[in-house]
GROMACS .gro file of N, CA and C in nm:
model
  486
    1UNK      N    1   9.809   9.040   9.944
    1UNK     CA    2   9.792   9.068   9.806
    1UNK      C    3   9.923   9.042   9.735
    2UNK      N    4   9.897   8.980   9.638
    2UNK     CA    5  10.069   8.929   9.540
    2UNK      C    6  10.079   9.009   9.418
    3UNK      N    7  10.105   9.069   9.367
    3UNK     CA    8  10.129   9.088   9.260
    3UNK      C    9  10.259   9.010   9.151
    4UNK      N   10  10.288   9.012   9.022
    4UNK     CA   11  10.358   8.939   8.926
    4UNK      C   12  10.405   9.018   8.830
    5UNK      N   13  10.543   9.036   8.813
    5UNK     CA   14  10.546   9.118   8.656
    5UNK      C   15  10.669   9.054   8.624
    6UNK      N   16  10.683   9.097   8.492
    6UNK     CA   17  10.774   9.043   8.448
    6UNK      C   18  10.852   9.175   8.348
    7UNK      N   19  11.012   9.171   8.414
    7UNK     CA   20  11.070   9.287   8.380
    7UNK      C   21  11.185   9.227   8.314
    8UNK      N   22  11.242   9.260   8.206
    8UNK     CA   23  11.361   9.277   8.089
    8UNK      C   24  11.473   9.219   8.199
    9UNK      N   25  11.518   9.357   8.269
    9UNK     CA   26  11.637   9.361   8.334
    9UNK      C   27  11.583   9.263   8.400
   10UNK      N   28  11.524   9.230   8.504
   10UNK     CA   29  11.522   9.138   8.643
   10UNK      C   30  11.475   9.008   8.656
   11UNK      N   31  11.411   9.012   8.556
   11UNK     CA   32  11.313   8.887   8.509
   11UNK      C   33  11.220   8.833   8.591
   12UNK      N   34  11.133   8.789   8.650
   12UNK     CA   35  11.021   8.763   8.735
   12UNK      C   36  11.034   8.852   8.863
   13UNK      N   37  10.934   8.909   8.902
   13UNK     CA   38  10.978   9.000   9.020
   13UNK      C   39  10.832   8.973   9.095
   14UNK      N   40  10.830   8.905   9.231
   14UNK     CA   41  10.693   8.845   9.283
   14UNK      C   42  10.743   8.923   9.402
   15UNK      N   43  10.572   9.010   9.451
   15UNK     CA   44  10.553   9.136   9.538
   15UNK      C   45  10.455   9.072   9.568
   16UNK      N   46  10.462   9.049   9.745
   16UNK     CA   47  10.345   9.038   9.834
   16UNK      C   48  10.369   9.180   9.926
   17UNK      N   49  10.246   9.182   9.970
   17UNK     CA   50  10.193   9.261  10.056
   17UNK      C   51  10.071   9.196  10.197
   18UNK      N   52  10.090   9.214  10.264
   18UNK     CA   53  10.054   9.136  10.363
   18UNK      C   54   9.901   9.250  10.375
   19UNK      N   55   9.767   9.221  10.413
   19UNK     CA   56   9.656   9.305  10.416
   19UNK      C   57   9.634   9.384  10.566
   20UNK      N   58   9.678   9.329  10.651
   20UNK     CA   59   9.649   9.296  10.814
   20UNK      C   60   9.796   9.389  10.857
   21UNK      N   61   9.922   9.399  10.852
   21UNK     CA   62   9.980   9.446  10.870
   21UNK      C   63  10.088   9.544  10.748
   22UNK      N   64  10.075   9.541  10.670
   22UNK     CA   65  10.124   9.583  10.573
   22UNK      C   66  10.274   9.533  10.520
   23UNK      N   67  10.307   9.434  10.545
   23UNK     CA   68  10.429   9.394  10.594
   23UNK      C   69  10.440   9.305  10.435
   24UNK      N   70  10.563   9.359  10.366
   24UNK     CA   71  10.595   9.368  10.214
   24UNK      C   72  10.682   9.213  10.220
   25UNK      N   73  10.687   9.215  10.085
   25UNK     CA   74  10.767   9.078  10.049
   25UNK      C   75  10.785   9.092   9.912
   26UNK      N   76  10.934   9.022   9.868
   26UNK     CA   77  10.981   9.074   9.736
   26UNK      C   78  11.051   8.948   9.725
   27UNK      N   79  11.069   8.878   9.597
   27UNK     CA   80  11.159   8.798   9.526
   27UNK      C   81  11.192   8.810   9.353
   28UNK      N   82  11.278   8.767   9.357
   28UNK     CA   83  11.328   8.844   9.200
   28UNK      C   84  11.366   8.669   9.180
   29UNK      N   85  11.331   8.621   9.059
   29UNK     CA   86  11.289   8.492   8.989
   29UNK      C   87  11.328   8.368   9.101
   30UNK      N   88  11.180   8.327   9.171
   30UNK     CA   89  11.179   8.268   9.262
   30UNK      C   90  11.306   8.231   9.368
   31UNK      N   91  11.359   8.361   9.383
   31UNK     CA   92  11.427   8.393   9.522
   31UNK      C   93  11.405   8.476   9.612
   32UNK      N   94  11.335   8.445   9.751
   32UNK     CA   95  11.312   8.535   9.802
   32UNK      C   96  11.423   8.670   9.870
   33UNK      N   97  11.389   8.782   9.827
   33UNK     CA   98  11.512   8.882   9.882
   33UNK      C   99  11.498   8.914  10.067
   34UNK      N  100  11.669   8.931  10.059
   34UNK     CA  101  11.657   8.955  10.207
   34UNK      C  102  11.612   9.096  10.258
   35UNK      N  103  11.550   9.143  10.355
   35UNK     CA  104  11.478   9.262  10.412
   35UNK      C  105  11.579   9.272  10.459
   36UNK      N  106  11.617   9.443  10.415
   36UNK     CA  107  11.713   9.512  10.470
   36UNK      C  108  11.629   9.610  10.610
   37UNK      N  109  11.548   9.651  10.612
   37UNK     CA  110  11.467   9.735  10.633
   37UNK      C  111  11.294   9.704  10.621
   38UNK      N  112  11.177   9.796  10.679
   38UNK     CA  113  11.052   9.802  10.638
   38UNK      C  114  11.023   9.831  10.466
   39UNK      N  115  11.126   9.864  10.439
   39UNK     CA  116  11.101   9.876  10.261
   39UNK      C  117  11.173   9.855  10.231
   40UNK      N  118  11.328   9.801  10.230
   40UNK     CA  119  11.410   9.800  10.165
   40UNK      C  120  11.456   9.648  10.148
   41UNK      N  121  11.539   9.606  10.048
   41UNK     CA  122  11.549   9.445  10.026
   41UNK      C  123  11.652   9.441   9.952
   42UNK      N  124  11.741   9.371   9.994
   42UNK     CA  125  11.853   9.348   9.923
   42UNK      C  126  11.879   9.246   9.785
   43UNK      N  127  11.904   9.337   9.691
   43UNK     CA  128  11.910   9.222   9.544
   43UNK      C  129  11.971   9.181   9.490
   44UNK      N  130  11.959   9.063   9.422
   44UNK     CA  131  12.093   8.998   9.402
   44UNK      C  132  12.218   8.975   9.384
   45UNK      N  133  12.197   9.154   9.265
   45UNK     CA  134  12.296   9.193   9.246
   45UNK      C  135  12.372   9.242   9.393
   46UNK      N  136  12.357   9.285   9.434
   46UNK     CA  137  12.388   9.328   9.557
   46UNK      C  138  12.359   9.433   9.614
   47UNK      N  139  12.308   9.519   9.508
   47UNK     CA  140  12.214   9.657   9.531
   47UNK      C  141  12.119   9.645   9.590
   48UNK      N  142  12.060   9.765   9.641
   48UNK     CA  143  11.906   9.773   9.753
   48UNK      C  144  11.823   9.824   9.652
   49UNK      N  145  11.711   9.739   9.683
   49UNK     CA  146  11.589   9.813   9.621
   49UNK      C  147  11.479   9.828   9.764
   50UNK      N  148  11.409   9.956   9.688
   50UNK     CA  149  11.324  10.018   9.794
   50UNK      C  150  11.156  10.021   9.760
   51UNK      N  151  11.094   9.964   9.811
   51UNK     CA  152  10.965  10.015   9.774
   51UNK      C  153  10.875  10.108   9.800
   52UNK      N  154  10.833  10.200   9.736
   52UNK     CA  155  10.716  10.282   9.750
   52UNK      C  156  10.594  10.307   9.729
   53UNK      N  157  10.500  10.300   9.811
   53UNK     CA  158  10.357  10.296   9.761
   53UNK      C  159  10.304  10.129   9.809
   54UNK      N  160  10.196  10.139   9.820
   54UNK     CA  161  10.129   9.988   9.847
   54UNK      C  162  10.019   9.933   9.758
   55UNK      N  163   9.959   9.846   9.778
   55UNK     CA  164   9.924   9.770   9.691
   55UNK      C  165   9.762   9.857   9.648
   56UNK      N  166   9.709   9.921   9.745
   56UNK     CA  167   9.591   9.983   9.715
   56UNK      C  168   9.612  10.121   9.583
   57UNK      N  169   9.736  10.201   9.644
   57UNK     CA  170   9.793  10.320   9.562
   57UNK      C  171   9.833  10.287   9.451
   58UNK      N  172   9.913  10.158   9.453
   58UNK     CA  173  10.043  10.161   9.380
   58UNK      C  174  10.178  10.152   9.433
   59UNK      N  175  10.252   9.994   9.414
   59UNK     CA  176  10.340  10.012   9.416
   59UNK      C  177  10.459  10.021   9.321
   60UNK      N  178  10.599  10.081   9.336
   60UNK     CA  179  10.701  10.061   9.253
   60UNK      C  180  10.813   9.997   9.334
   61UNK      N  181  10.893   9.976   9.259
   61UNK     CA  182  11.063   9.886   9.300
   61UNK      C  183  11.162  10.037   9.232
   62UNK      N  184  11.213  10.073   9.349
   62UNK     CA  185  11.355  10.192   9.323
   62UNK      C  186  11.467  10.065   9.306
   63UNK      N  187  11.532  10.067   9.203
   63UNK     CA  188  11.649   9.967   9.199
   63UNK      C  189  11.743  10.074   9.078
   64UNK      N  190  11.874  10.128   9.175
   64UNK     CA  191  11.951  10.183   9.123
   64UNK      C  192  11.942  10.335   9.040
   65UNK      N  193  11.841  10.404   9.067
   65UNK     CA  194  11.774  10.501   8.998
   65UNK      C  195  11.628  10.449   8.930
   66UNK      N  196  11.662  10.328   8.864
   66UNK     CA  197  11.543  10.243   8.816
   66UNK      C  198  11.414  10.274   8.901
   67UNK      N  199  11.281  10.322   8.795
   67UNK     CA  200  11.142  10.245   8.871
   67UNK      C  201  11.104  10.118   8.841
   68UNK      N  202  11.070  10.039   8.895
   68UNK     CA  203  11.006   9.899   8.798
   68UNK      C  204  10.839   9.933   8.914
   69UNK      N  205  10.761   9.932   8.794
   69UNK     CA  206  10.631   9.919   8.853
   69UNK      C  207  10.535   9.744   8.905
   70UNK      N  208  10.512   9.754   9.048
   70UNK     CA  209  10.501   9.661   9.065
   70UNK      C  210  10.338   9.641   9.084
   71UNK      N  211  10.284   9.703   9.097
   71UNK     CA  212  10.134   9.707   9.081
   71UNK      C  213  10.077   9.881   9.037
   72UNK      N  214   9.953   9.827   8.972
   72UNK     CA  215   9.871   9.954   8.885
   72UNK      C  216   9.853  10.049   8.961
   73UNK      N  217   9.875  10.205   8.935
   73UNK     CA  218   9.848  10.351   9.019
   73UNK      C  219   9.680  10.328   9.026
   74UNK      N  220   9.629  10.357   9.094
   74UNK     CA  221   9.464  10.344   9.149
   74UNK      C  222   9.413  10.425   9.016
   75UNK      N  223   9.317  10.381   8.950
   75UNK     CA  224   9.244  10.495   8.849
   75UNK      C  225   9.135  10.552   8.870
   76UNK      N  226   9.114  10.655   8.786
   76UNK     CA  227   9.044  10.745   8.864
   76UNK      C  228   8.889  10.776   8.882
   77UNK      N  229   8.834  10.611   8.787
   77UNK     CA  230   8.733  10.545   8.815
   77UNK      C  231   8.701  10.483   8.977
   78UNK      N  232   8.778  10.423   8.987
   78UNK     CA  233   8.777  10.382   9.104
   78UNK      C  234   8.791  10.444   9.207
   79UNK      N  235   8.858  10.568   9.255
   79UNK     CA  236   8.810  10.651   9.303
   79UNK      C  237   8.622  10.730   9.315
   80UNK      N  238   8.580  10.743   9.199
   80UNK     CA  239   8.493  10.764   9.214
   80UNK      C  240   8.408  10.681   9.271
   81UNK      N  241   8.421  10.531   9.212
   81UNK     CA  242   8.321  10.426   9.269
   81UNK      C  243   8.360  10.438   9.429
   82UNK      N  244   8.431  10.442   9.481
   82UNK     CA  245   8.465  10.449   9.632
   82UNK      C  246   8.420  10.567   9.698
   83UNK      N  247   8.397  10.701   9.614
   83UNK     CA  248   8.338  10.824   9.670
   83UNK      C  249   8.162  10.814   9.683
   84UNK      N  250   8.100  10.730   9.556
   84UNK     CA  251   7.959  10.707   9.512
   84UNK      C  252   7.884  10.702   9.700
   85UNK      N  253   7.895  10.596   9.753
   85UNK     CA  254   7.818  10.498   9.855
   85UNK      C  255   7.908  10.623   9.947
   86UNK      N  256   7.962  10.680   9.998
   86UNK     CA  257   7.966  10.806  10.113
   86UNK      C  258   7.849  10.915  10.054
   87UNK      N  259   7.911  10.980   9.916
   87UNK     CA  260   7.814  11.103   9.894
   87UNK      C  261   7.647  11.040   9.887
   88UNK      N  262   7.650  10.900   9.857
   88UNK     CA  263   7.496  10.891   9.872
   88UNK      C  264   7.442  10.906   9.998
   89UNK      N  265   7.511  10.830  10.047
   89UNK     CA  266   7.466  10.834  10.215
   89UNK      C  267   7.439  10.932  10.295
   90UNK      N  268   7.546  11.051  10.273
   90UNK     CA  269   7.552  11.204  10.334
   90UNK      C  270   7.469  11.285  10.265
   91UNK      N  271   7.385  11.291  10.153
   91UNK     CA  272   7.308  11.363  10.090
   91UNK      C  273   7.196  11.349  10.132
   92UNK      N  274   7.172  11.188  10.098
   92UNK     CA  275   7.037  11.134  10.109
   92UNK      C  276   6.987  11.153  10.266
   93UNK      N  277   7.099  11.110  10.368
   93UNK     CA  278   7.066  11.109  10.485
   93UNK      C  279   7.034  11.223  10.590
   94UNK      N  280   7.073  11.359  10.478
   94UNK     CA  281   7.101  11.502  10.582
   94UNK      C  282   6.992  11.552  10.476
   95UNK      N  283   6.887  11.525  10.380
   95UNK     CA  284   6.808  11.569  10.333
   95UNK      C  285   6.637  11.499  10.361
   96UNK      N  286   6.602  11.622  10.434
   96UNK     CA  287   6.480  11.553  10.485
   96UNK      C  288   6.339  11.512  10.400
   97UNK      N  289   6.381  11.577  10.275
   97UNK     CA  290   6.254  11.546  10.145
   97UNK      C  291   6.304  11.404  10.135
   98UNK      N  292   6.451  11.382  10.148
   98UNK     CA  293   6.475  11.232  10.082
   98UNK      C  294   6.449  11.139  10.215
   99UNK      N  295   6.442  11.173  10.282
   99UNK     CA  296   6.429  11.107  10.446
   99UNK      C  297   6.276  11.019  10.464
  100UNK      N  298   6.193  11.156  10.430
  100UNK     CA  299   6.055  11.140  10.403
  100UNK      C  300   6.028  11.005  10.348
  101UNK      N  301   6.071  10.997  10.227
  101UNK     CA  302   6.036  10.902  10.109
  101UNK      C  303   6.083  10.761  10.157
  102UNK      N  304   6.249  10.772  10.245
  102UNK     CA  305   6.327  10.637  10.261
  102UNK      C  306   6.433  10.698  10.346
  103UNK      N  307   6.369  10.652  10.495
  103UNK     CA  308   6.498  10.681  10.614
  103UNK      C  309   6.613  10.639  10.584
  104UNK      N  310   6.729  10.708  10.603
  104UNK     CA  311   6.858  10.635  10.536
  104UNK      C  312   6.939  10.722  10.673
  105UNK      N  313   7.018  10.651  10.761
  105UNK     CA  314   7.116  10.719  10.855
  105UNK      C  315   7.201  10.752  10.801
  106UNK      N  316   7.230  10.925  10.825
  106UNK     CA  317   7.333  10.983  10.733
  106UNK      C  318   7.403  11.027  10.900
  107UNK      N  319   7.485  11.119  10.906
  107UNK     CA  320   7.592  11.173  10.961
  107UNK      C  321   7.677  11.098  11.010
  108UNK      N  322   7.726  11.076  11.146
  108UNK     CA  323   7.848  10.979  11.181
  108UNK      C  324   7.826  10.859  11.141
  109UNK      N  325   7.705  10.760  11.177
  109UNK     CA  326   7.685  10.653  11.165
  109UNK      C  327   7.699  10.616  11.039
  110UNK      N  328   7.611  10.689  10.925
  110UNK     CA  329   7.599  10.681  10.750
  110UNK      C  330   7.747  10.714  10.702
  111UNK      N  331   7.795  10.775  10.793
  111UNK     CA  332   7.943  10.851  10.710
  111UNK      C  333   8.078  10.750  10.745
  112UNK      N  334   8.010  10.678  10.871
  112UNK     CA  335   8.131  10.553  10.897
  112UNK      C  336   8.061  10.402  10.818
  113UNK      N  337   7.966  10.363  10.847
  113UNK     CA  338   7.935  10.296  10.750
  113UNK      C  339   7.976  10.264  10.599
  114UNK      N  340   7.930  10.381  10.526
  114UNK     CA  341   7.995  10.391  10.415
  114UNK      C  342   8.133  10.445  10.362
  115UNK      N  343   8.214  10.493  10.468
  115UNK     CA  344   8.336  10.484  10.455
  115UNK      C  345   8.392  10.328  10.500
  116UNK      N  346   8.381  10.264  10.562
  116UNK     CA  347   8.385  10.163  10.589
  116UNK      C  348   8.396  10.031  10.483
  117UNK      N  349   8.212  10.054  10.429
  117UNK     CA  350   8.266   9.972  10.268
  117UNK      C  351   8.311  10.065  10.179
  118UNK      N  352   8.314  10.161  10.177
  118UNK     CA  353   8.418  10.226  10.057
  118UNK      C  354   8.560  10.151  10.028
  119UNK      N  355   8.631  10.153  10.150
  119UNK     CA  356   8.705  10.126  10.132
  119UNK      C  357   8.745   9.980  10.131
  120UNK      N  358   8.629   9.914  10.144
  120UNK     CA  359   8.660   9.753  10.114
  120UNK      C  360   8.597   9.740  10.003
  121UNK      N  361   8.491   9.808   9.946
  121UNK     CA  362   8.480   9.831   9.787
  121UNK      C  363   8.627   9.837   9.709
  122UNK      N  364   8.692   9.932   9.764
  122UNK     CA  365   8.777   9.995   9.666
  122UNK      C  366   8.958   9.864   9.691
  123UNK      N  367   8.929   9.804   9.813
  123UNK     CA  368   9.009   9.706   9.828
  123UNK      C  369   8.967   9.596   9.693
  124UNK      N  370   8.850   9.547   9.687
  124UNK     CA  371   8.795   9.429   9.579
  124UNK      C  372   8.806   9.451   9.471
  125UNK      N  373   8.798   9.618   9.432
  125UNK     CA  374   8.838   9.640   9.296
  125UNK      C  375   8.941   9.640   9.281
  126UNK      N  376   9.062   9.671   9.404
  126UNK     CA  377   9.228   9.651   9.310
  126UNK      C  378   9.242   9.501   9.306
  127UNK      N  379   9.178   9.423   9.346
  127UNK     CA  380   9.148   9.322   9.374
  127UNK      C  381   9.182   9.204   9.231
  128UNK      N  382   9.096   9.232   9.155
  128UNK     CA  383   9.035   9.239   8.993
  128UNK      C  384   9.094   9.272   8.912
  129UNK      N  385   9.138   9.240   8.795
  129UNK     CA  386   9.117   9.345   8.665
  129UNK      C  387   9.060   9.398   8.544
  130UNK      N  388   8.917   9.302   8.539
  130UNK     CA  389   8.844   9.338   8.437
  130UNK      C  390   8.766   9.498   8.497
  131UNK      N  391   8.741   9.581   8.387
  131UNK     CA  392   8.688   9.654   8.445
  131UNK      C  393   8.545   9.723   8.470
  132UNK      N  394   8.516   9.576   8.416
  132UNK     CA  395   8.337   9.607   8.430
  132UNK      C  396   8.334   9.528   8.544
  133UNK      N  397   8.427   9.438   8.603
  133UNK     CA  398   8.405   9.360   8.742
  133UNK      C  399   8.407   9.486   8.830
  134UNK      N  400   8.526   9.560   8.822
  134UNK     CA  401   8.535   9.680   8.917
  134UNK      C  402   8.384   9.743   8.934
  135UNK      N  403   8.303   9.763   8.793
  135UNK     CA  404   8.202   9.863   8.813
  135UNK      C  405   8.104   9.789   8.893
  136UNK      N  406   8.110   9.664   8.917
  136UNK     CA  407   8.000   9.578   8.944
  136UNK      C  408   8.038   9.586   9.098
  137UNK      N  409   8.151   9.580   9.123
  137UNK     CA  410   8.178   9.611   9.287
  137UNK      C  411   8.144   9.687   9.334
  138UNK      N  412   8.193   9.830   9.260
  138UNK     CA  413   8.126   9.931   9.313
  138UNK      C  414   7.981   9.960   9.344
  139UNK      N  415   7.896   9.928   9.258
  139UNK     CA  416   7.776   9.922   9.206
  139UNK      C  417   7.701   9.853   9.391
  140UNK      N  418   7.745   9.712   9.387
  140UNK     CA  419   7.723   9.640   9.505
  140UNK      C  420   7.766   9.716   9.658
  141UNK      N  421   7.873   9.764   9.632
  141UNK     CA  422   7.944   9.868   9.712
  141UNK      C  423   7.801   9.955   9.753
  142UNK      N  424   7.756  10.073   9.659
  142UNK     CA  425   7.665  10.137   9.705
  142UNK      C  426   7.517  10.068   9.742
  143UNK      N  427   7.491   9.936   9.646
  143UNK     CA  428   7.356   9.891   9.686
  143UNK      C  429   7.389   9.876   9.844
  144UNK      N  430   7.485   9.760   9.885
  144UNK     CA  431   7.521   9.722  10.045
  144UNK      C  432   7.490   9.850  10.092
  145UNK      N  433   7.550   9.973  10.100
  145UNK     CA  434   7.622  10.092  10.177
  145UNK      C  435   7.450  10.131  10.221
  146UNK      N  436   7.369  10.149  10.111
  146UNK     CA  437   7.282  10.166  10.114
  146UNK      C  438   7.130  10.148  10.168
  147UNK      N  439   7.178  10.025  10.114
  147UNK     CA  440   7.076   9.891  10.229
  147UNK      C  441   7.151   9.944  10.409
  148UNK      N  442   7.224   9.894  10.431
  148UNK     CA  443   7.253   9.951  10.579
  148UNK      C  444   7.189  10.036  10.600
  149UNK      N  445   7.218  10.136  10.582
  149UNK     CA  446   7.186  10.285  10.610
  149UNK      C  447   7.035  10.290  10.629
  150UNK      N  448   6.975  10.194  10.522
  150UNK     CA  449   6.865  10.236  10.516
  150UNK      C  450   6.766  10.170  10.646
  151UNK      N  451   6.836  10.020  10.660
  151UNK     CA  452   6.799   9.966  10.737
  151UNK      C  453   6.829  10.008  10.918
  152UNK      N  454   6.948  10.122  10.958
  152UNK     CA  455   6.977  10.154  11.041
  152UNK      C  456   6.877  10.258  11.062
  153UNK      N  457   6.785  10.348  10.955
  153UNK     CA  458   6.703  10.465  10.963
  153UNK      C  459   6.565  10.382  11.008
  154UNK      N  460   6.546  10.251  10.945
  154UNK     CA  461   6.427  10.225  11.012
  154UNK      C  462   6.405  10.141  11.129
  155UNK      N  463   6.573  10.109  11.159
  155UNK     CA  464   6.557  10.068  11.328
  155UNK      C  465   6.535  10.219  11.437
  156UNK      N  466   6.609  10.318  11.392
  156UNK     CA  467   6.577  10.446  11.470
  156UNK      C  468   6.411  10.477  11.470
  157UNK      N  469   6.349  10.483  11.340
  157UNK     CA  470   6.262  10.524  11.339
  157UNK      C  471   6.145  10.425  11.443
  158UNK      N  472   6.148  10.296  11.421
  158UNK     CA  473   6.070  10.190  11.500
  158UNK      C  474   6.104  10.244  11.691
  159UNK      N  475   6.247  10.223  11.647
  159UNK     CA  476   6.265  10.284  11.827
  159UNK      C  477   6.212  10.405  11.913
  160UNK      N  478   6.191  10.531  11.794
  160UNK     CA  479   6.153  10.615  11.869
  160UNK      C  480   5.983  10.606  11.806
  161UNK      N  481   5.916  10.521  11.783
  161UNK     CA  482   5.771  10.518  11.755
  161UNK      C  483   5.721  10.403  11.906
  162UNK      N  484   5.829  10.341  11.952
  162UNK     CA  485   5.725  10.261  12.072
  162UNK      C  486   5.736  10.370  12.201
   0.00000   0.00000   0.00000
């Protein structure tokens, strides 16, 4: 994941984040800085800057007392869209009126499942920045989460009917 900003004092400041290992990368106007450390990077000036937070949370650049924000704090929409497709799953799936109507595997299986795309829901939305794209992820987020689940309740159910 890359992020781009453009700051007064520093002037272009390009932040990767690696997805697979978490493994950061920083350049301040197309120079890459040297890694002092797992977060830390040495800048041009000659000062260390440190990063905190990652690309899902939020990250910032510590430079000299300085914050420079390098990607958006998670909002608190998006949180919810990432909570939606678990609480459906665990409701629907541990309630047997709703069971009745449309098998849906709720407990470990429904609860890893949909934690599972939750959180690759909630990866696609930092993903983005319009924010009706976000809602549309989410949205897909729970249809997918859902469909599984539902489709995992009526492989159980077929299995224990032969």
């Amino acid at each position: 994941m890359n992020g781009k900003i453009q700051n007064e004092k520093y002037g272009e400041i390009l932040y990767g984040e690696n997805f697979w290992t978490g493994r950061k990368s920083l350049s301040v106007n197309g120079v890459p800085l040297n890694r002092i450390s797992k977060k830390e990077f040495q800048m041009p000036d000659g000062g260390i800057g440190t990063i905190k937070g990652n690309f899902l949370y939020g990250a910032c650049l510590l430079i000299n007392g300085e914050t420079v924000r390098l990607t958006a704090k998670i909002k608190w929409y998006e949180i919810v869209l990432c909570l939606l497709p678990f609480l459906l799953v665990m409701i629907w799936g541990n309630t047997f009126a709703l069971c009745e109507i449309l098998p849906v595997a709720g407990g470990a299986i429904g609860g890893a499942v949909s934690a599972v795309l939750s959180c690759t829901g909630l990866f696609f939305m930092r993903s983005v920045k319009p924010v009706w794209a976000k809602i549309l992820i989410g949205l897909a987020a729970i249809a997918v989460t859902f469909g599984i689940c539902c489709g995992i309740g009526f492989a159980f159910l077929g299995a224990l009917a032969k």
